[in-house]
Coordinates of C-alpha atoms and ligand atoms in Angstrom, one line a residue:
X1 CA 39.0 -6.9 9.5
X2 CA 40.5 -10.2 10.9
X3 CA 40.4 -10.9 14.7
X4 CA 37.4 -10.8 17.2
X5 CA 34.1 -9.0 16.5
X6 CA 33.4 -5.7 17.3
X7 CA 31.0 -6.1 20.1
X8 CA 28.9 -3.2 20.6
X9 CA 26.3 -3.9 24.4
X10 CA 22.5 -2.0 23.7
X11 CA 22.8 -2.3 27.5
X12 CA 19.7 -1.4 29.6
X13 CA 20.7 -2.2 32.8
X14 CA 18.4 -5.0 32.7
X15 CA 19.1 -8.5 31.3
X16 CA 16.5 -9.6 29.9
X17 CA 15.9 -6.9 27.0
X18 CA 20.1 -6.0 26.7
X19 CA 21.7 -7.3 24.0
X20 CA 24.9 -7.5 22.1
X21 CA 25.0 -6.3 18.4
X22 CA 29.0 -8.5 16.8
X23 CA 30.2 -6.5 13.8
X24 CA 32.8 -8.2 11.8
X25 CA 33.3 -9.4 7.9
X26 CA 32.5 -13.1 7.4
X27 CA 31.0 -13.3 10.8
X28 CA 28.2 -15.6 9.0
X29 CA 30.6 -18.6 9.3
X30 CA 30.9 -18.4 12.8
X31 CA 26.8 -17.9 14.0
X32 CA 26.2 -21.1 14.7
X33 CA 28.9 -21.6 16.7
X34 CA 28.4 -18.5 18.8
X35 CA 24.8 -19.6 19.4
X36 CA 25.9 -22.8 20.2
X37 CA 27.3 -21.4 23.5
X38 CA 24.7 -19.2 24.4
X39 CA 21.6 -20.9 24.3
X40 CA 20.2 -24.4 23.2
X41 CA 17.0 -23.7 20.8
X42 CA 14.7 -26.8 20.0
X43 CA 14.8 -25.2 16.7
X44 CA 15.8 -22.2 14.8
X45 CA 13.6 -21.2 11.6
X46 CA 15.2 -18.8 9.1
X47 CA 13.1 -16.6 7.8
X48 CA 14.3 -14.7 4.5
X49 CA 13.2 -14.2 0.5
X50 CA 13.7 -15.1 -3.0
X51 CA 16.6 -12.7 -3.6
X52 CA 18.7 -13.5 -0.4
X53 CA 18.1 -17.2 -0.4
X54 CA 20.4 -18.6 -3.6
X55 CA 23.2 -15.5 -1.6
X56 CA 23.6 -16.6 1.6
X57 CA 21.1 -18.9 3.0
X58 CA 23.8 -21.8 2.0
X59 CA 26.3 -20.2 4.4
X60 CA 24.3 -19.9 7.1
X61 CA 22.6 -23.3 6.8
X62 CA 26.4 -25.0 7.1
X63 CA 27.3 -22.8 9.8
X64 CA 24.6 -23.5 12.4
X65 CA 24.2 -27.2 11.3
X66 CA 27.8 -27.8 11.9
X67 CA 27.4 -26.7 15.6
X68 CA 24.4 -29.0 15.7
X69 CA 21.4 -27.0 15.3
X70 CA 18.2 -28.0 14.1
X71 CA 16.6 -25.4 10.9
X72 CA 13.8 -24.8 9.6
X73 CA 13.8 -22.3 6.4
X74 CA 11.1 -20.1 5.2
X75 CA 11.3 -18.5 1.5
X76 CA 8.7 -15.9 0.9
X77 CA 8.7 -13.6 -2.3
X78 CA 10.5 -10.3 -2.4
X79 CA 9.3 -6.7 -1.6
X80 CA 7.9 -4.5 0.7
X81 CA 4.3 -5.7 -0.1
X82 CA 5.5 -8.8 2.1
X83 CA 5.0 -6.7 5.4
X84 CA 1.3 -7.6 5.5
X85 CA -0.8 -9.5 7.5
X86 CA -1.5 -12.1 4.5
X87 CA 1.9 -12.9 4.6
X88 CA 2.0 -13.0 8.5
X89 CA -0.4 -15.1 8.9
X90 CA 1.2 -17.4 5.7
X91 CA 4.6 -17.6 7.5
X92 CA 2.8 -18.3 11.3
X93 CA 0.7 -21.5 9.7
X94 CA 3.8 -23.0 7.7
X95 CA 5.9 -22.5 11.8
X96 CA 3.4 -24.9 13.3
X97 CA 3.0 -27.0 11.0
X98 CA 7.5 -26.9 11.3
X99 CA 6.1 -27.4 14.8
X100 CA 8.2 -24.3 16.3
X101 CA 7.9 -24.2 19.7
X102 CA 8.7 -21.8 22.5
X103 CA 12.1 -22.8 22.9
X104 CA 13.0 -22.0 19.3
X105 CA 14.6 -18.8 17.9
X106 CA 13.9 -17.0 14.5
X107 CA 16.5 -15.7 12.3
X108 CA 15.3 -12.9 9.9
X109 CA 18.0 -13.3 7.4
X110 CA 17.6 -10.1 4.9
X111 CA 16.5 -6.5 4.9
X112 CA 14.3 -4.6 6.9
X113 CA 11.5 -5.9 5.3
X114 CA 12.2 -9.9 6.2
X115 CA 13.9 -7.8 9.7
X116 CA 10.5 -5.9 10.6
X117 CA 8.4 -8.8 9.4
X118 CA 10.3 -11.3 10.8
X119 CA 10.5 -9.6 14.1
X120 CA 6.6 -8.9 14.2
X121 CA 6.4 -12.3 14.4
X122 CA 8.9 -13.5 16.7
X123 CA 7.7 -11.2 19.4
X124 CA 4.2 -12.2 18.9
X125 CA 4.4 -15.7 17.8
X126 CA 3.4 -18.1 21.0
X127 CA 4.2 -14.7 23.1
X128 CA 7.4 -14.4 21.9
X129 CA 10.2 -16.3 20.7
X130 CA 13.9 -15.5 20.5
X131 CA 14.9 -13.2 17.8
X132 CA 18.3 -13.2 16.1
X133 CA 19.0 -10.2 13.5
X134 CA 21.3 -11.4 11.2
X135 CA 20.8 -7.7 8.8
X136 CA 21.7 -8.5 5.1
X137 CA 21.4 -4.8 3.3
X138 CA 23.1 -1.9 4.6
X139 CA 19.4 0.0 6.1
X140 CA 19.0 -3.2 8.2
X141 CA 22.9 -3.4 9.6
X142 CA 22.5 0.3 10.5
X143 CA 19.0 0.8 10.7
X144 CA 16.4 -1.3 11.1
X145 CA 18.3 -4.3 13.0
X146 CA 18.5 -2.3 16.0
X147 CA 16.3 -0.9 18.9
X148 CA 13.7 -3.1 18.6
X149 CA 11.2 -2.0 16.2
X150 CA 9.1 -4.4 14.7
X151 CA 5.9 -4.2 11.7
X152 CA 3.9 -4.4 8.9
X153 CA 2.3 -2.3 6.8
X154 CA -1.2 -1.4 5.9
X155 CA -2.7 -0.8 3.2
X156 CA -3.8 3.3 4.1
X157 CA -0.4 3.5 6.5
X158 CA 3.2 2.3 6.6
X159 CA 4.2 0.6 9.8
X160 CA 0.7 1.1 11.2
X161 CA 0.9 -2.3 13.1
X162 CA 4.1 -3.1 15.4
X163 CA 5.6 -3.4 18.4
X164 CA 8.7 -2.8 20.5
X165 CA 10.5 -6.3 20.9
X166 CA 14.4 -6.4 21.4
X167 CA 16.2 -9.2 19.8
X168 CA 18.3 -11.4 21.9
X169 CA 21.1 -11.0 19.5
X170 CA 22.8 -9.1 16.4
X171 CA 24.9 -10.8 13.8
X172 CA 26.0 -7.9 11.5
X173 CA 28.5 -9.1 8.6
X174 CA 29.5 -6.2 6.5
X175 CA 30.9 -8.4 4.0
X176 CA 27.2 -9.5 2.8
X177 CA 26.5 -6.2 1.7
X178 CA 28.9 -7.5 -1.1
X179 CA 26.2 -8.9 -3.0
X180 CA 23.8 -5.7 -3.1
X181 CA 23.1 -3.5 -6.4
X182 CA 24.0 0.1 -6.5
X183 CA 20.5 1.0 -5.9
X184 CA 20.1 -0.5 -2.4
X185 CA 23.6 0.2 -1.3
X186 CA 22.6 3.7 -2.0
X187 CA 19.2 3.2 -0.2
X188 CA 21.3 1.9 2.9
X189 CA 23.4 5.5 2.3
X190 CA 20.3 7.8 2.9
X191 CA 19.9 5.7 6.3
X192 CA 23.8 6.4 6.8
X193 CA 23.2 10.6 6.3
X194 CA 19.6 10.2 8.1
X195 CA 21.7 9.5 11.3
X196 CA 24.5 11.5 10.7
X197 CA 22.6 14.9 9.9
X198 CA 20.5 14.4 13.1
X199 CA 23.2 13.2 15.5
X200 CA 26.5 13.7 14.8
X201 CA 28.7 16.5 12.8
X202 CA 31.2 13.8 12.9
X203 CA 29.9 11.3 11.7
X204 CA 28.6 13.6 8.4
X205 CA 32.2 14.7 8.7
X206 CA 33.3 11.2 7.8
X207 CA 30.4 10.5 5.2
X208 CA 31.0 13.3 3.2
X209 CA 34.6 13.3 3.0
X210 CA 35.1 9.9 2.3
X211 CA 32.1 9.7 0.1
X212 CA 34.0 8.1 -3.3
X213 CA 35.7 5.5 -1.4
X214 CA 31.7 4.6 0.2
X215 CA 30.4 4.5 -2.7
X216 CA 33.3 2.4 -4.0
X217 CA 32.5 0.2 -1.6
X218 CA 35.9 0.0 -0.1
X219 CA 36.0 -2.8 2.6
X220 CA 37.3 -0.8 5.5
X221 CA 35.8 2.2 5.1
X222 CA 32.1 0.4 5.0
X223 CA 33.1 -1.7 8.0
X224 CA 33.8 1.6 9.8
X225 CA 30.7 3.3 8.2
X226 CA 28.4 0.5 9.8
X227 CA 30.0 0.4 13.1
X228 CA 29.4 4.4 13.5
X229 CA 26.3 4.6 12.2
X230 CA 25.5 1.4 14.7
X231 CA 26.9 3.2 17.5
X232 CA 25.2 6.2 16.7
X233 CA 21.9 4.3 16.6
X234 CA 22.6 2.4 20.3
X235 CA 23.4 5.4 21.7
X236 CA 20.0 7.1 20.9
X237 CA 17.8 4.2 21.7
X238 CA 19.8 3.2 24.4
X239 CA 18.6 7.3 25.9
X240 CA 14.8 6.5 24.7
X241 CA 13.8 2.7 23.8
X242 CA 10.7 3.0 23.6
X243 CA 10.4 6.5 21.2
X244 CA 9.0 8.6 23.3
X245 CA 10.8 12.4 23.2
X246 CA 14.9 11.8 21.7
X247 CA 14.8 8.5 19.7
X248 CA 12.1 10.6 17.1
X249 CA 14.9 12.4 15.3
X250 CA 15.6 8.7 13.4
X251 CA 12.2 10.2 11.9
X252 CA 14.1 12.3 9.7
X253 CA 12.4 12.5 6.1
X254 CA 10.5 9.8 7.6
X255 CA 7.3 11.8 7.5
X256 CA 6.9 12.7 3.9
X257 CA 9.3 9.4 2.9
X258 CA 6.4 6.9 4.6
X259 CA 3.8 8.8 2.8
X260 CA 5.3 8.5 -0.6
X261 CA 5.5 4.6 0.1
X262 CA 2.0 4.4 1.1
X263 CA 0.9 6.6 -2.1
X264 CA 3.5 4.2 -4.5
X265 CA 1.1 1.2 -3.0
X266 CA 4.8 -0.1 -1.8
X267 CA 5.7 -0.9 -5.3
X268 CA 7.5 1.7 -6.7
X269 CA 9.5 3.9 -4.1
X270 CA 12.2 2.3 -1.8
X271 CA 12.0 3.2 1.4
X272 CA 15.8 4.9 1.4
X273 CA 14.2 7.2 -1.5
X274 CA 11.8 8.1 -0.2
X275 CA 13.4 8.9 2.9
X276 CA 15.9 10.6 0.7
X277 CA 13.0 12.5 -0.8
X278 CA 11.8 13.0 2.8
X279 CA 15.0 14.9 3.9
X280 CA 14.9 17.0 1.0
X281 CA 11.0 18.0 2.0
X282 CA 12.7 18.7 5.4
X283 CA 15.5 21.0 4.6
X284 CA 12.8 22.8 2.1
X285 CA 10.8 23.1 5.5
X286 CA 13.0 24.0 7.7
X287 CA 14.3 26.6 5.5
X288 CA 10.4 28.3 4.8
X289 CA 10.4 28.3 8.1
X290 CA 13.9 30.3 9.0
X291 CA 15.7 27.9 11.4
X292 CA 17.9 26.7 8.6
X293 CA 19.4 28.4 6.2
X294 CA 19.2 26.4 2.8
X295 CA 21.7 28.4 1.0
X296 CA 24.4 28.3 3.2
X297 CA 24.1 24.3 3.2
X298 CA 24.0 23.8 -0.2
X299 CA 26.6 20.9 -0.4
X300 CA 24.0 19.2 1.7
X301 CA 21.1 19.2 -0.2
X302 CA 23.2 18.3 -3.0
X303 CA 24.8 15.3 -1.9
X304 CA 21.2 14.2 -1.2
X305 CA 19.4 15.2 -4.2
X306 CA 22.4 13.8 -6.6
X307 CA 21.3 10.3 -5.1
X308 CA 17.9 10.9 -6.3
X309 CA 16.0 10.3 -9.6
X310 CA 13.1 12.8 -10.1
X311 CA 10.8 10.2 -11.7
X312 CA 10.1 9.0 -8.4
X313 CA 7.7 11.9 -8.0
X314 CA 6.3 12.1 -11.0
X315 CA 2.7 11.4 -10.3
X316 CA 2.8 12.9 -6.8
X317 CA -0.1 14.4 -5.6
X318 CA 0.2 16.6 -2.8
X319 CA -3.8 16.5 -1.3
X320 CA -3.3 12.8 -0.5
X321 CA 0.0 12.8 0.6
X322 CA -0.8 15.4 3.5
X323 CA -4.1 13.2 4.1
X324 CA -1.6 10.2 5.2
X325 CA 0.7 12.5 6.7
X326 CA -1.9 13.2 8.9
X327 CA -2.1 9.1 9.7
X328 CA 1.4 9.4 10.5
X329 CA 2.9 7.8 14.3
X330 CA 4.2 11.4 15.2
X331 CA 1.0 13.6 14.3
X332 CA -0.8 14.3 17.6
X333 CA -4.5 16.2 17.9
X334 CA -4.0 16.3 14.4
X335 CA -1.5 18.2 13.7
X336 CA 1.5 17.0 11.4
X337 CA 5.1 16.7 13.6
X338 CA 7.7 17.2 11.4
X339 CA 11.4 16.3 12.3
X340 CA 13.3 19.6 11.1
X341 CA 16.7 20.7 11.1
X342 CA 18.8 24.0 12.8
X343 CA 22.3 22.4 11.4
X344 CA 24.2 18.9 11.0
X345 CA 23.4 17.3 14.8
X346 CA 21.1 19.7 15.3
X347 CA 17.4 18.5 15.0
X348 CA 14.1 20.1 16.0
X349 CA 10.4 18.6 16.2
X350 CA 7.6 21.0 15.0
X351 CA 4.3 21.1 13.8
X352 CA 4.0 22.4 9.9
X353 CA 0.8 23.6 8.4
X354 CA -0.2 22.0 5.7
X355 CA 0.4 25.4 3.9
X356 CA 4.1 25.3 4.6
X357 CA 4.0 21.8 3.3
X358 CA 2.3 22.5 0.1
X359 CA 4.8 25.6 -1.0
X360 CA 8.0 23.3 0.2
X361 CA 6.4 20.4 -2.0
X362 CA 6.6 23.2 -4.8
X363 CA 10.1 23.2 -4.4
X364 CA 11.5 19.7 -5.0
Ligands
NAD1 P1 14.5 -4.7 1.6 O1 14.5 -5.5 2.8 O2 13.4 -4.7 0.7 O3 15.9 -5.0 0.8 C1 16.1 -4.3 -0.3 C2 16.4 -5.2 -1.5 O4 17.7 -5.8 -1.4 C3 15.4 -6.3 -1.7 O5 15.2 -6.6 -3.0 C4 16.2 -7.5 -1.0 O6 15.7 -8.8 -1.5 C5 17.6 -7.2 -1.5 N1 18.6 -7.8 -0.7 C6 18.7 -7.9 0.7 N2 19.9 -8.3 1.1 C7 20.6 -8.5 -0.1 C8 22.0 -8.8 -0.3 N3 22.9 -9.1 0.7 N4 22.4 -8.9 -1.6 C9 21.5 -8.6 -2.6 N5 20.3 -8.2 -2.4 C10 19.8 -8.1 -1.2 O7 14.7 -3.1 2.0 P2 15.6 -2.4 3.1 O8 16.0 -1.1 2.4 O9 16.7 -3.3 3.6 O10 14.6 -2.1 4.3 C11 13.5 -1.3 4.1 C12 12.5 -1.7 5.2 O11 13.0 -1.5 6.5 C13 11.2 -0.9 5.1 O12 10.1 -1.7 5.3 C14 11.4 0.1 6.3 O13 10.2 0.5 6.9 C15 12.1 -0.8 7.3 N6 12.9 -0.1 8.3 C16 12.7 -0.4 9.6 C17 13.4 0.2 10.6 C18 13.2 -0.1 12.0 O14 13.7 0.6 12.9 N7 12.5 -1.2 12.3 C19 14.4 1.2 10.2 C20 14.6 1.4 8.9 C21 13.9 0.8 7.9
LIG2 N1 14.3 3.7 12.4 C1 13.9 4.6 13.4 C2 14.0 4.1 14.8 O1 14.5 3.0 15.0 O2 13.6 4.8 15.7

C-alpha cells in the first residue's frame, strides 16, 4: 500500500476529456501537491457536507494549502435530498459571491451525492470549470467518480436532470472509507456485485470468495476490491462514454432501485439498497422469463438478499412504482427496458411487461 499510486488512464484518445483516476491509501496528503504540478487554479472550492467535513476536510485543507493553493469550502447538509435544484442554485450564489472564476477547479469531497451534485455544477457553472473527484464512500470510488456522469434529482424522477462532463482528475484514497458505518460500506458492496455480475465472472469470483475479509474491511483486500471494480468501470465507459448501447449494463437493479428512491421521497432507501433491491427484482425477472435459471444460482440471490432488510419495502406499492419506471432514462416508446441477466458477465437488455413486473414484485 506504500509506494506510487496506482494510476489507472480513462483514455479517449483525445486530451481534453482523458483523464487519470490515482488509487492509493493516504493519497489525500499528497493532492495538493500533485495539483500543484499540473495546473495553476485561481482558486479551488471544496464542495462537501456535514458528515464528511469534521472527517477529512482538515486533511485536505493542509494538503493543498501547503502547496500554495487558494480554498474556498462549501458545507451543505447531508442526504440525497441535496441533489436538487434549491440546493444548486444555493451552492452557485455562495461561488460568486467566493468570486470563483473560470480558472478555478471544484473538489466534490464526499459521496455520490456531493460527486453528482458537485459535478452538475462544475460542468455547468460559467460553462464549465475544472472538476477534481476526490470519492469519499466506497459507491463514489467505484461508482459514481467515474465516466462522467453528473445530476440532480427531481422530485417525480431520480437523476432526471444531468449531463455527461468528465473530470480532469480522480483522487481515490481507499483509506477514507475508514471512517464509513456498516451500512454505507455495504451500500458501496451492492455497487461492487452490480459490476461484477454484469461484467466479469472474475471479478464475482473475487467478491464472493473473499467476502468475510471485505466485509472485515481488511486493508488490502479493499484496496484491490476498488482498483478492480475501477478498472472494470473504465473499461466499459472507456467502450461507450456517452451510454449509448454497452455502458447500460451499470443499469443493473437500477430500474426498479431509482424507482424505490423516488417512491421513499429520497429519505428512506439508500441508493445501494435499493439497487440491491433492484438486482433482486432482476434475477426474479429474468428467471419468469427463462433466460436465467434462479435455482441454480441460489448462492447469488442469497448473498444479495442477506445484505437486505425487508422493511425497506414495507409500504411498496407496485401501481406507482411501474408509473416512474415508466419515467425511467432507459424506457423508450414507452416501454420499460430492463437490464436482465443470462449468467455472472452475462447481461441482456429487454423490455418487461408490466405483468411480468407485477408477479416478480410478488416474489421479493
Ligand atoms: P452519499 O453520498 O449520500 O453517502 C452516503 C453516506 O455516507 C452519507 O451520509 C455521507 O455523508 C456519508 N459519508 C460519505 N463519506 C463518508 C466517510 N468517508 N465516512 C463517513 N461517512 C461518509 O451516498 P453514496 O452511496 O455515496 O452515493 C449515492 C449517490 O450516488 C446517489 O445519488 C446515486 O444516484 C449516485 N450515483 C451516481 C453514479 C454516477 O455514475 N454518477 C453512480 C452510482 C451512484
Ligand atoms: N453508474 C452507471 C454509469 O456510470 O453508467
Amino acid at each position: 500500500m506504500r509506494g506510487m499510486p496506482m494510476k489507472i488512464k480513462v483514455d479517449f484518445g483525445n486530451r481534453d476529456i482523458s483523464y487519470n483516476i490515482e488509487i492509493k491509501s493516504y493519497l489525500l496528503d499528497s493532492i495538493g501537491k500533485i495539483l500543484q504540478k499540473k495546473r495553476n487554479y485561481s482558486k479551488i472550492v471544496i464542495l462537501t457536507n456535514e458528515i464528511v467535513f469534521p472527517l477529512w476536510y482538515k486533511k485536505l485543507n493542509l494538503s493543498l494549502s501547503n502547496a500554495g493553493h487558494k480554498i474556498e469550502v462549501i458545507v451543505i447538509p447531508d442526504g440525497e435530498k441535496q441533489k436538487c435544484i434549491k440546493t444548486y442554485n444555493q451552492i452557485i450564489s455562495q461561488m460568486l459571491k467566493d468570486k470563483i472564476d473560470r480558472y478555478s477547479a471544484l473538489i466534490p469531497l464526499g459521496g455520490g451525492v456531493i460527486g453528482d451534485l458537485g459535478g452538475y455544477i462544475a460542468s455547468t457553472y460559467m460553462r464549465g470549470i475544472d472538476l477534481i473527484h476526490v470519492p469519499t464512500t466506497l459507491v463514489a470510488q467505484i461508482d459514481s467518480s467515474i465516466g462522467g456522469k453528473l445530476a440532480i434529482d427531481h422530485p417525480q424522477a431520480k437523476n432526471i436532470i444531468g449531463n455527461f462532463y468528465n473530470p480532469a482528475q480522480v483522487f481515490t484514497d481507499p483509506n477514507i472509507l475508514s471512517t464509513l458505518n456498516d451500512r454505507e460500506f455495504r451500500c458501496g458492496l451492492f455497487e461492487a456485485i452490480k459490476i461484477a455480475l454484469v461484467s466479469s465472472q472474475k471479478l464475482y469470483a473475487f467478491i464472493t470468495e473473499n467476502f468475510d475479509s471485505i466485509l472485515n474491511r481488511k486493508k488490502r483486500i479493499i484496496q484491490k476490491l476498488v482498483t478492480d471494480c475501477v478498472q472494470e468501470k473504465v473499461m466499459i465507459v472507456k467502450q461507450d462514454p456517452f451510454d449509448q448501447n454497452r455502458r447500460m449494463i451499470l443499469n443493473f437493479g437500477h430500474t426498479f432501485g431509482h424507482a424505490l428512491e423516488t417512491a421513499s421521497n429520497y429519505r428512506k432507501i439508500s441508493h445501494g439498497e435499493a439497487v440491491g433491491w433492484g438486482m433482486l427484482l432482476a434475477l426474479h425477472i429474468s428467471d419468469i422469463l427463462k433466460i436465467f435459471d434462479l435455482q441454480k444460482n441460489r448462492n447469488m440471490y442469497v448473498l444479495i438478499r442477506n445484505m437486505l432488510n425487508i422493511r425497506d419495502l414495507k409500504k411498496l406499492d407496485p401501481e406507482q412504482i411501474w408509473k416512474t419506471i415508466l419515467l425511467d432514462k432507459k424506457a423508450r416508446d414507452g416501454n420499460a427496458r430492463f437490464i436482465l441477466l443470462k449468467k455472472a458477465g452475462k447481461p441482456v437488455m429487454q423490455v418487461v411487461s408490466k405483468r411480468t413486473f407485477m408477479k416478480a414484485v410478488s416474489r421479493i
